[in-house]
Amino acid sequence: MTTDAYDWFEPLYAQADEDVSQIPWALPGAVPYLTQWLSKNEIDGKEQTAVVVGCGLGDDAEALSSAGFAVTAFDVSESAIAWAKKRFPGSTVNYVTADLFKLPAVWLGGFDLVFDFRTIQALPVAVRAEAIAQIASLPKPGGTVLIITYVRADKAIPEGPPWPLTEQELSQFEESGLAVIGKETFREKESRFSDRIQIQYQAPEQGMYK
Ligand SMILES: C[S@@+](CC[C@H](N)C(=O)[O-])C[C@H]1O[C@@H](n2cnc3c(N)ncnc32)[C@H](O)[C@@H]1O
């Protein structure tokens, strides 16, 4: 697979030169969907590991670290990773430059919690099945995968990025062996895509990988 699908991220972060206002998706902190999920479910990450996919500037990784998880957070952009480390100098998060499509073998089946907010939707539909398969390879047996993404009802591919997901695309997580254990939808009036979904999956106890 070529890297055209995502090699525009690195120059964007590099050219922003640590000016957060230059990053179109930057939020003032961790996404409230995640912090609410953590508090509502009284998640205690002590003795547990989490991985954040496409972590960008690191706020969600820091929220998971504050909830007690030992967090690995990766992004394909080395400038984003360097910037995240600089933003959180005392952090215990392990920030790593890594490509979702070339995951280190030691990560497979390695995490109690796998979190993605807005990475899958930022990747073109042509690489979606592979992106989902890669994310689905990360949880430990019995581990959790939490995905928050825009969704679309229409099969036609919208002009992206982002490219909201269809139910059918999301069903690839289940085809990978994960079970849906929670689903919430949110309507966002401010956005050009109105529907967001938060899905919690559980990996089978016997694990996805032998
Ligand atoms: C829309 S941004 C979202 C960033 C962060 N998750 C957030 O919500 O603030 C998508 C992120 O995915 C990263 N990304 C894109 N392709 C990737 C890949 N193949 N492997 C790892 N990260 C990737 C980008 O560099 C970017 O930081």
PDB file of C-alpha atoms and ligand atoms in Angstrom:
ATOM      1  CA  MET A   1       0.000   0.000   0.000  1.00  0.00           C
ATOM      2  CA  THR A   2       1.273   3.486  -0.789  1.00  0.00           C
ATOM      3  CA  THR A   3       1.454   6.052   1.961  1.00  0.00           C
ATOM      4  CA  ASP A   4      -0.375   8.733  -0.133  1.00  0.00           C
ATOM      5  CA  ALA A   5      -3.426   8.165   2.017  1.00  0.00           C
ATOM      6  CA  TYR A   6      -1.784   9.707   5.039  1.00  0.00           C
ATOM      7  CA  ASP A   7       1.591  11.233   4.193  1.00  0.00           C
ATOM      8  CA  TRP A   8       0.092  14.745   4.237  1.00  0.00           C
ATOM      9  CA  PHE A   9      -0.153  14.696   8.046  1.00  0.00           C
ATOM     10  CA  GLU A  10       3.566  15.055   8.762  1.00  0.00           C
ATOM     11  CA  PRO A  11       4.078  18.293   6.737  1.00  0.00           C
ATOM     12  CA  LEU A  12       0.911  19.729   8.262  1.00  0.00           C
ATOM     13  CA  TYR A  13       2.173  19.174  11.828  1.00  0.00           C
ATOM     14  CA  ALA A  14       5.717  20.265  10.901  1.00  0.00           C
ATOM     15  CA  GLN A  15       4.541  23.475   9.229  1.00  0.00           C
ATOM     16  CA  ALA A  16       2.270  24.340  12.153  1.00  0.00           C
ATOM     17  CA  ASP A  17       5.476  24.928  14.077  1.00  0.00           C
ATOM     18  CA  GLU A  18       3.801  24.259  17.429  1.00  0.00           C
ATOM     19  CA  ASP A  19       0.949  26.671  16.776  1.00  0.00           C
ATOM     20  CA  VAL A  20      -2.131  24.663  17.787  1.00  0.00           C
ATOM     21  CA  SER A  21      -4.412  27.001  15.825  1.00  0.00           C
ATOM     22  CA  GLN A  22      -2.855  25.571  12.630  1.00  0.00           C
ATOM     23  CA  ILE A  23      -4.129  22.058  13.382  1.00  0.00           C
ATOM     24  CA  PRO A  24      -7.724  21.914  12.120  1.00  0.00           C
ATOM     25  CA  TRP A  25      -8.773  19.067  14.461  1.00  0.00           C
ATOM     26  CA  ALA A  26      -7.027  20.278  17.622  1.00  0.00           C
ATOM     27  CA  LEU A  27      -9.326  20.520  20.628  1.00  0.00           C
ATOM     28  CA  PRO A  28      -8.705  22.427  23.861  1.00  0.00           C
ATOM     29  CA  GLY A  29      -8.229  19.142  25.753  1.00  0.00           C
ATOM     30  CA  ALA A  30      -9.244  15.504  25.784  1.00  0.00           C
ATOM     31  CA  VAL A  31     -12.442  14.818  23.897  1.00  0.00           C
ATOM     32  CA  PRO A  32     -15.376  14.938  26.346  1.00  0.00           C
ATOM     33  CA  TYR A  33     -16.806  11.673  24.900  1.00  0.00           C
ATOM     34  CA  LEU A  34     -13.741   9.900  26.269  1.00  0.00           C
ATOM     35  CA  THR A  35     -13.630  11.644  29.641  1.00  0.00           C
ATOM     36  CA  GLN A  36     -17.368  11.021  30.085  1.00  0.00           C
ATOM     37  CA  TRP A  37     -16.964   7.352  29.147  1.00  0.00           C
ATOM     38  CA  LEU A  38     -14.171   7.047  31.714  1.00  0.00           C
ATOM     39  CA  SER A  39     -16.165   8.682  34.493  1.00  0.00           C
ATOM     40  CA  LYS A  40     -19.581   7.158  33.678  1.00  0.00           C
ATOM     41  CA  ASN A  41     -18.135   3.659  33.664  1.00  0.00           C
ATOM     42  CA  GLU A  42     -15.858   4.378  36.648  1.00  0.00           C
ATOM     43  CA  ILE A  43     -12.936   3.069  34.617  1.00  0.00           C
ATOM     44  CA  ASP A  44      -9.872   2.405  36.712  1.00  0.00           C
ATOM     45  CA  GLY A  45      -6.882   1.811  34.471  1.00  0.00           C
ATOM     46  CA  LYS A  46      -4.546   0.730  37.250  1.00  0.00           C
ATOM     47  CA  GLU A  47      -2.447  -2.299  36.195  1.00  0.00           C
ATOM     48  CA  GLN A  48      -3.894  -1.954  32.687  1.00  0.00           C
ATOM     49  CA  THR A  49      -2.426  -0.931  29.373  1.00  0.00           C
ATOM     50  CA  ALA A  50      -3.967   1.334  26.750  1.00  0.00           C
ATOM     51  CA  VAL A  51      -2.972   2.320  23.241  1.00  0.00           C
ATOM     52  CA  VAL A  52      -4.110   5.474  21.465  1.00  0.00           C
ATOM     53  CA  VAL A  53      -4.201   5.224  17.672  1.00  0.00           C
ATOM     54  CA  GLY A  54      -3.263   8.383  15.721  1.00  0.00           C
ATOM     55  CA  CYS A  55      -2.809  10.268  18.990  1.00  0.00           C
ATOM     56  CA  GLY A  56      -2.020  13.665  17.438  1.00  0.00           C
ATOM     57  CA  LEU A  57      -1.135  16.169  20.149  1.00  0.00           C
ATOM     58  CA  GLY A  58      -1.700  13.730  23.003  1.00  0.00           C
ATOM     59  CA  ASP A  59      -4.631  15.054  25.034  1.00  0.00           C
ATOM     60  CA  ASP A  60      -6.638  11.813  24.922  1.00  0.00           C
ATOM     61  CA  ALA A  61      -3.550   9.783  25.823  1.00  0.00           C
ATOM     62  CA  GLU A  62      -3.018  12.032  28.838  1.00  0.00           C
ATOM     63  CA  ALA A  63      -6.657  11.551  29.928  1.00  0.00           C
ATOM     64  CA  LEU A  64      -6.169   7.773  29.833  1.00  0.00           C
ATOM     65  CA  SER A  65      -2.933   8.124  31.763  1.00  0.00           C
ATOM     66  CA  SER A  66      -4.771  10.197  34.386  1.00  0.00           C
ATOM     67  CA  ALA A  67      -7.307   7.353  34.629  1.00  0.00           C
ATOM     68  CA  GLY A  68      -4.453   5.054  35.648  1.00  0.00           C
ATOM     69  CA  PHE A  69      -3.569   3.263  32.397  1.00  0.00           C
ATOM     70  CA  ALA A  70      -0.010   2.660  31.256  1.00  0.00           C
ATOM     71  CA  VAL A  71      -0.446   4.349  27.884  1.00  0.00           C
ATOM     72  CA  THR A  72       1.291   3.908  24.548  1.00  0.00           C
ATOM     73  CA  ALA A  73       0.241   6.610  22.100  1.00  0.00           C
ATOM     74  CA  PHE A  74       1.356   6.523  18.488  1.00  0.00           C
ATOM     75  CA  ASP A  75       1.089   8.637  15.409  1.00  0.00           C
ATOM     76  CA  VAL A  76       2.597   8.381  11.951  1.00  0.00           C
ATOM     77  CA  SER A  77       3.745  12.001  12.196  1.00  0.00           C
ATOM     78  CA  GLU A  78       7.047  12.345  14.000  1.00  0.00           C
ATOM     79  CA  SER A  79       6.406  16.090  14.391  1.00  0.00           C
ATOM     80  CA  ALA A  80       3.112  15.362  16.168  1.00  0.00           C
ATOM     81  CA  ILE A  81       4.882  12.942  18.500  1.00  0.00           C
ATOM     82  CA  ALA A  82       7.709  15.387  19.242  1.00  0.00           C
ATOM     83  CA  TRP A  83       5.140  18.113  19.882  1.00  0.00           C
ATOM     84  CA  ALA A  84       3.044  15.905  22.203  1.00  0.00           C
ATOM     85  CA  LYS A  85       6.160  15.070  24.227  1.00  0.00           C
ATOM     86  CA  LYS A  86       6.948  18.775  24.509  1.00  0.00           C
ATOM     87  CA  ARG A  87       3.389  19.639  25.559  1.00  0.00           C
ATOM     88  CA  PHE A  88       3.433  17.084  28.374  1.00  0.00           C
ATOM     89  CA  PRO A  89       7.025  17.052  29.638  1.00  0.00           C
ATOM     90  CA  GLY A  90       6.341  15.116  32.845  1.00  0.00           C
ATOM     91  CA  SER A  91       4.102  12.594  31.133  1.00  0.00           C
ATOM     92  CA  THR A  92       4.339   8.854  31.690  1.00  0.00           C
ATOM     93  CA  VAL A  93       2.746   8.221  28.282  1.00  0.00           C
ATOM     94  CA  ASN A  94       4.993   6.349  25.899  1.00  0.00           C
ATOM     95  CA  TYR A  95       4.700   8.501  22.745  1.00  0.00           C
ATOM     96  CA  VAL A  96       5.895   6.620  19.666  1.00  0.00           C
ATOM     97  CA  THR A  97       6.143   7.435  15.964  1.00  0.00           C
ATOM     98  CA  ALA A  98       4.532   4.439  14.278  1.00  0.00           C
ATOM     99  CA  ASP A  99       2.408   3.641  11.262  1.00  0.00           C
ATOM    100  CA  LEU A 100      -0.926   1.914  11.841  1.00  0.00           C
ATOM    101  CA  PHE A 101      -0.275  -0.125   8.700  1.00  0.00           C
ATOM    102  CA  LYS A 102       3.101  -1.353   9.959  1.00  0.00           C
ATOM    103  CA  LEU A 103       2.450  -2.050  13.615  1.00  0.00           C
ATOM    104  CA  PRO A 104       5.293  -3.416  15.726  1.00  0.00           C
ATOM    105  CA  ALA A 105       4.676  -7.150  16.171  1.00  0.00           C
ATOM    106  CA  VAL A 106       5.012  -6.868  19.967  1.00  0.00           C
ATOM    107  CA  TRP A 107       1.911  -4.657  20.083  1.00  0.00           C
ATOM    108  CA  LEU A 108      -0.409  -7.262  18.558  1.00  0.00           C
ATOM    109  CA  GLY A 109      -2.820  -8.564  21.168  1.00  0.00           C
ATOM    110  CA  GLY A 110      -1.025  -6.384  23.703  1.00  0.00           C
ATOM    111  CA  PHE A 111      -3.463  -3.865  25.192  1.00  0.00           C
ATOM    112  CA  ASP A 112      -6.353  -3.875  27.667  1.00  0.00           C
ATOM    113  CA  LEU A 113      -7.836  -0.801  25.973  1.00  0.00           C
ATOM    114  CA  VAL A 114      -7.491   0.374  22.386  1.00  0.00           C
ATOM    115  CA  PHE A 115      -8.762   3.878  21.679  1.00  0.00           C
ATOM    116  CA  ASP A 116      -9.381   5.652  18.401  1.00  0.00           C
ATOM    117  CA  PHE A 117     -10.974   9.028  17.935  1.00  0.00           C
ATOM    118  CA  ARG A 118     -10.937  10.396  14.365  1.00  0.00           C
ATOM    119  CA  THR A 119      -8.098   8.374  12.831  1.00  0.00           C
ATOM    120  CA  ILE A 120     -10.129   5.842  10.826  1.00  0.00           C
ATOM    121  CA  GLN A 121     -12.354   8.587   9.446  1.00  0.00           C
ATOM    122  CA  ALA A 122      -9.256  10.562   8.415  1.00  0.00           C
ATOM    123  CA  LEU A 123      -8.123   7.692   6.177  1.00  0.00           C
ATOM    124  CA  PRO A 124      -9.640   7.208   2.715  1.00  0.00           C
ATOM    125  CA  VAL A 125     -12.265   4.520   2.239  1.00  0.00           C
ATOM    126  CA  ALA A 126      -9.858   2.512   0.056  1.00  0.00           C
ATOM    127  CA  VAL A 127      -7.646   1.715   3.074  1.00  0.00           C
ATOM    128  CA  ARG A 128     -10.456   1.439   5.615  1.00  0.00           C
ATOM    129  CA  ALA A 129     -10.734  -2.336   5.816  1.00  0.00           C
ATOM    130  CA  GLU A 130      -7.025  -2.604   6.449  1.00  0.00           C
ATOM    131  CA  ALA A 131      -7.095   0.206   9.037  1.00  0.00           C
ATOM    132  CA  ILE A 132      -9.894  -1.566  10.918  1.00  0.00           C
ATOM    133  CA  ALA A 133      -8.122  -4.931  10.766  1.00  0.00           C
ATOM    134  CA  GLN A 134      -4.965  -3.334  12.174  1.00  0.00           C
ATOM    135  CA  ILE A 135      -6.830  -1.679  15.058  1.00  0.00           C
ATOM    136  CA  ALA A 136      -8.697  -4.927  15.760  1.00  0.00           C
ATOM    137  CA  SER A 137      -5.327  -6.704  16.092  1.00  0.00           C
ATOM    138  CA  LEU A 138      -4.307  -4.645  19.135  1.00  0.00           C
ATOM    139  CA  PRO A 139      -6.513  -5.736  22.091  1.00  0.00           C
ATOM    140  CA  LYS A 140      -5.541  -8.455  24.550  1.00  0.00           C
ATOM    141  CA  PRO A 141      -7.909 -11.399  24.951  1.00  0.00           C
ATOM    142  CA  GLY A 142     -11.009  -9.912  26.586  1.00  0.00           C
ATOM    143  CA  GLY A 143      -9.705  -6.380  25.963  1.00  0.00           C
ATOM    144  CA  THR A 144     -11.768  -3.342  25.005  1.00  0.00           C
ATOM    145  CA  VAL A 145     -11.729  -1.329  21.796  1.00  0.00           C
ATOM    146  CA  LEU A 146     -13.369   2.089  21.972  1.00  0.00           C
ATOM    147  CA  ILE A 147     -14.018   3.872  18.677  1.00  0.00           C
ATOM    148  CA  ILE A 148     -15.506   7.337  18.273  1.00  0.00           C
ATOM    149  CA  THR A 149     -16.161   8.342  14.698  1.00  0.00           C
ATOM    150  CA  TYR A 150     -18.408  10.160  12.289  1.00  0.00           C
ATOM    151  CA  VAL A 151     -20.833   7.868  10.510  1.00  0.00           C
ATOM    152  CA  ARG A 152     -22.837   8.200   7.320  1.00  0.00           C
ATOM    153  CA  ALA A 153     -25.994   6.497   6.083  1.00  0.00           C
ATOM    154  CA  ASP A 154     -25.327   7.155   2.432  1.00  0.00           C
ATOM    155  CA  LYS A 155     -23.179   4.621   0.587  1.00  0.00           C
ATOM    156  CA  ALA A 156     -21.789   7.351  -1.692  1.00  0.00           C
ATOM    157  CA  ILE A 157     -18.295   8.358  -0.642  1.00  0.00           C
ATOM    158  CA  PRO A 158     -18.313  11.985   0.536  1.00  0.00           C
ATOM    159  CA  GLU A 159     -15.605  14.455  -0.224  1.00  0.00           C
ATOM    160  CA  GLY A 160     -13.106  14.087   2.569  1.00  0.00           C
ATOM    161  CA  PRO A 161     -11.235  14.177   4.723  1.00  0.00           C
ATOM    162  CA  PRO A 162     -12.908  13.173   6.918  1.00  0.00           C
ATOM    163  CA  TRP A 163     -14.736  10.243   5.388  1.00  0.00           C
ATOM    164  CA  PRO A 164     -17.467   9.189   7.847  1.00  0.00           C
ATOM    165  CA  LEU A 165     -17.935   5.433   8.203  1.00  0.00           C
ATOM    166  CA  THR A 166     -20.918   3.354   7.138  1.00  0.00           C
ATOM    167  CA  GLU A 167     -22.455   0.681   9.371  1.00  0.00           C
ATOM    168  CA  GLN A 168     -21.114  -1.843   6.897  1.00  0.00           C
ATOM    169  CA  GLU A 169     -17.566  -0.562   7.279  1.00  0.00           C
ATOM    170  CA  LEU A 170     -17.922  -0.631  11.059  1.00  0.00           C
ATOM    171  CA  SER A 171     -19.159  -4.214  10.897  1.00  0.00           C
ATOM    172  CA  GLN A 172     -15.621  -5.191   9.879  1.00  0.00           C
ATOM    173  CA  PHE A 173     -14.709  -4.925  13.558  1.00  0.00           C
ATOM    174  CA  GLU A 174     -17.195  -7.704  14.293  1.00  0.00           C
ATOM    175  CA  GLU A 175     -15.942  -9.687  11.314  1.00  0.00           C
ATOM    176  CA  SER A 176     -12.492  -9.429  12.927  1.00  0.00           C
ATOM    177  CA  GLY A 177     -13.911 -11.221  15.976  1.00  0.00           C
ATOM    178  CA  LEU A 178     -14.853  -8.313  18.254  1.00  0.00           C
ATOM    179  CA  ALA A 179     -18.280  -8.129  19.914  1.00  0.00           C
ATOM    180  CA  VAL A 180     -20.241  -4.900  20.303  1.00  0.00           C
ATOM    181  CA  ILE A 181     -20.941  -4.283  23.974  1.00  0.00           C
ATOM    182  CA  GLY A 182     -22.022  -0.650  23.903  1.00  0.00           C
ATOM    183  CA  LYS A 183     -23.156   1.868  21.330  1.00  0.00           C
ATOM    184  CA  GLU A 184     -24.150   5.513  21.597  1.00  0.00           C
ATOM    185  CA  THR A 185     -24.891   8.039  18.908  1.00  0.00           C
ATOM    186  CA  PHE A 186     -24.504  11.763  19.146  1.00  0.00           C
ATOM    187  CA  ARG A 187     -25.809  14.491  16.911  1.00  0.00           C
ATOM    188  CA  GLU A 188     -23.509  17.415  16.287  1.00  0.00           C
ATOM    189  CA  LYS A 189     -25.266  20.485  14.951  1.00  0.00           C
ATOM    190  CA  GLU A 190     -22.066  22.429  14.387  1.00  0.00           C
ATOM    191  CA  SER A 191     -20.486  19.953  12.019  1.00  0.00           C
ATOM    192  CA  ARG A 192     -20.938  19.320   8.319  1.00  0.00           C
ATOM    193  CA  PHE A 193     -21.376  15.655   9.301  1.00  0.00           C
ATOM    194  CA  SER A 194     -23.981  15.430  12.002  1.00  0.00           C
ATOM    195  CA  ASP A 195     -23.820  11.880  13.285  1.00  0.00           C
ATOM    196  CA  ARG A 196     -21.147  10.516  15.515  1.00  0.00           C
ATOM    197  CA  ILE A 197     -21.036   7.082  17.039  1.00  0.00           C
ATOM    198  CA  GLN A 198     -19.187   5.734  20.032  1.00  0.00           C
ATOM    199  CA  ILE A 199     -18.837   1.959  19.941  1.00  0.00           C
ATOM    200  CA  GLN A 200     -17.315  -0.212  22.599  1.00  0.00           C
ATOM    201  CA  TYR A 201     -16.144  -3.651  21.487  1.00  0.00           C
ATOM    202  CA  GLN A 202     -14.770  -6.562  23.427  1.00  0.00           C
ATOM    203  CA  ALA A 203     -12.142  -8.965  22.119  1.00  0.00           C
ATOM    204  CA  PRO A 204     -12.824 -12.671  22.612  1.00  0.00           C
ATOM    205  CA  GLU A 205     -11.341 -14.215  25.775  1.00  0.00           C
ATOM    206  CA  GLN A 206      -9.444 -16.741  23.717  1.00  0.00           C
ATOM    207  CA  GLY A 207      -7.767 -13.822  21.915  1.00  0.00           C
ATOM    208  CA  MET A 208      -7.585 -12.805  18.292  1.00  0.00           C
ATOM    209  CA  TYR A 209      -4.042 -14.088  17.757  1.00  0.00           C
ATOM    210  CA  LYS A 210      -2.516 -17.430  18.603  1.00  0.00           C
TER     211      LYS A 210
HETATM  212  C1  LIG B   1      -7.822  13.840  12.335  1.00  0.00           C
HETATM  213  S1  LIG B   1      -6.345  13.530  13.194  1.00  0.00           S
HETATM  214  C2  LIG B   1      -6.944  13.097  14.804  1.00  0.00           C
HETATM  215  C3  LIG B   1      -5.881  13.155  15.865  1.00  0.00           C
HETATM  216  C4  LIG B   1      -6.379  12.749  17.262  1.00  0.00           C
HETATM  217  N1  LIG B   1      -6.829  11.375  17.298  1.00  0.00           N
HETATM  218  C5  LIG B   1      -7.495  13.668  17.675  1.00  0.00           C
HETATM  219  O1  LIG B   1      -8.662  13.273  17.601  1.00  0.00           O
HETATM  220  O2  LIG B   1      -7.192  14.825  18.032  1.00  0.00           O
HETATM  221  C6  LIG B   1      -5.819  11.962  12.555  1.00  0.00           C
HETATM  222  C7  LIG B   1      -4.472  11.530  13.119  1.00  0.00           C
HETATM  223  O3  LIG B   1      -4.131  10.248  12.612  1.00  0.00           O
HETATM  224  C8  LIG B   1      -2.758  10.234  12.323  1.00  0.00           C
HETATM  225  N2  LIG B   1      -2.542   9.184  11.317  1.00  0.00           N
HETATM  226  C9  LIG B   1      -2.930   9.185  10.035  1.00  0.00           C
HETATM  227  N3  LIG B   1      -2.543   8.072   9.405  1.00  0.00           N
HETATM  228  C10 LIG B   1      -1.888   7.330  10.330  1.00  0.00           C
HETATM  229  C11 LIG B   1      -1.226   6.082  10.285  1.00  0.00           C
HETATM  230  N4  LIG B   1      -1.148   5.365   9.162  1.00  0.00           N
HETATM  231  N5  LIG B   1      -0.653   5.618  11.407  1.00  0.00           N
HETATM  232  C12 LIG B   1      -0.696   6.342  12.571  1.00  0.00           C
HETATM  233  N6  LIG B   1      -1.302   7.545  12.660  1.00  0.00           N
HETATM  234  C13 LIG B   1      -1.888   8.038  11.561  1.00  0.00           C
HETATM  235  C14 LIG B   1      -2.482  11.630  11.812  1.00  0.00           C
HETATM  236  O4  LIG B   1      -1.115  11.985  11.807  1.00  0.00           O
HETATM  237  C15 LIG B   1      -3.337  12.462  12.748  1.00  0.00           C
HETATM  238  O5  LIG B   1      -2.640  12.849  13.908  1.00  0.00           O
END
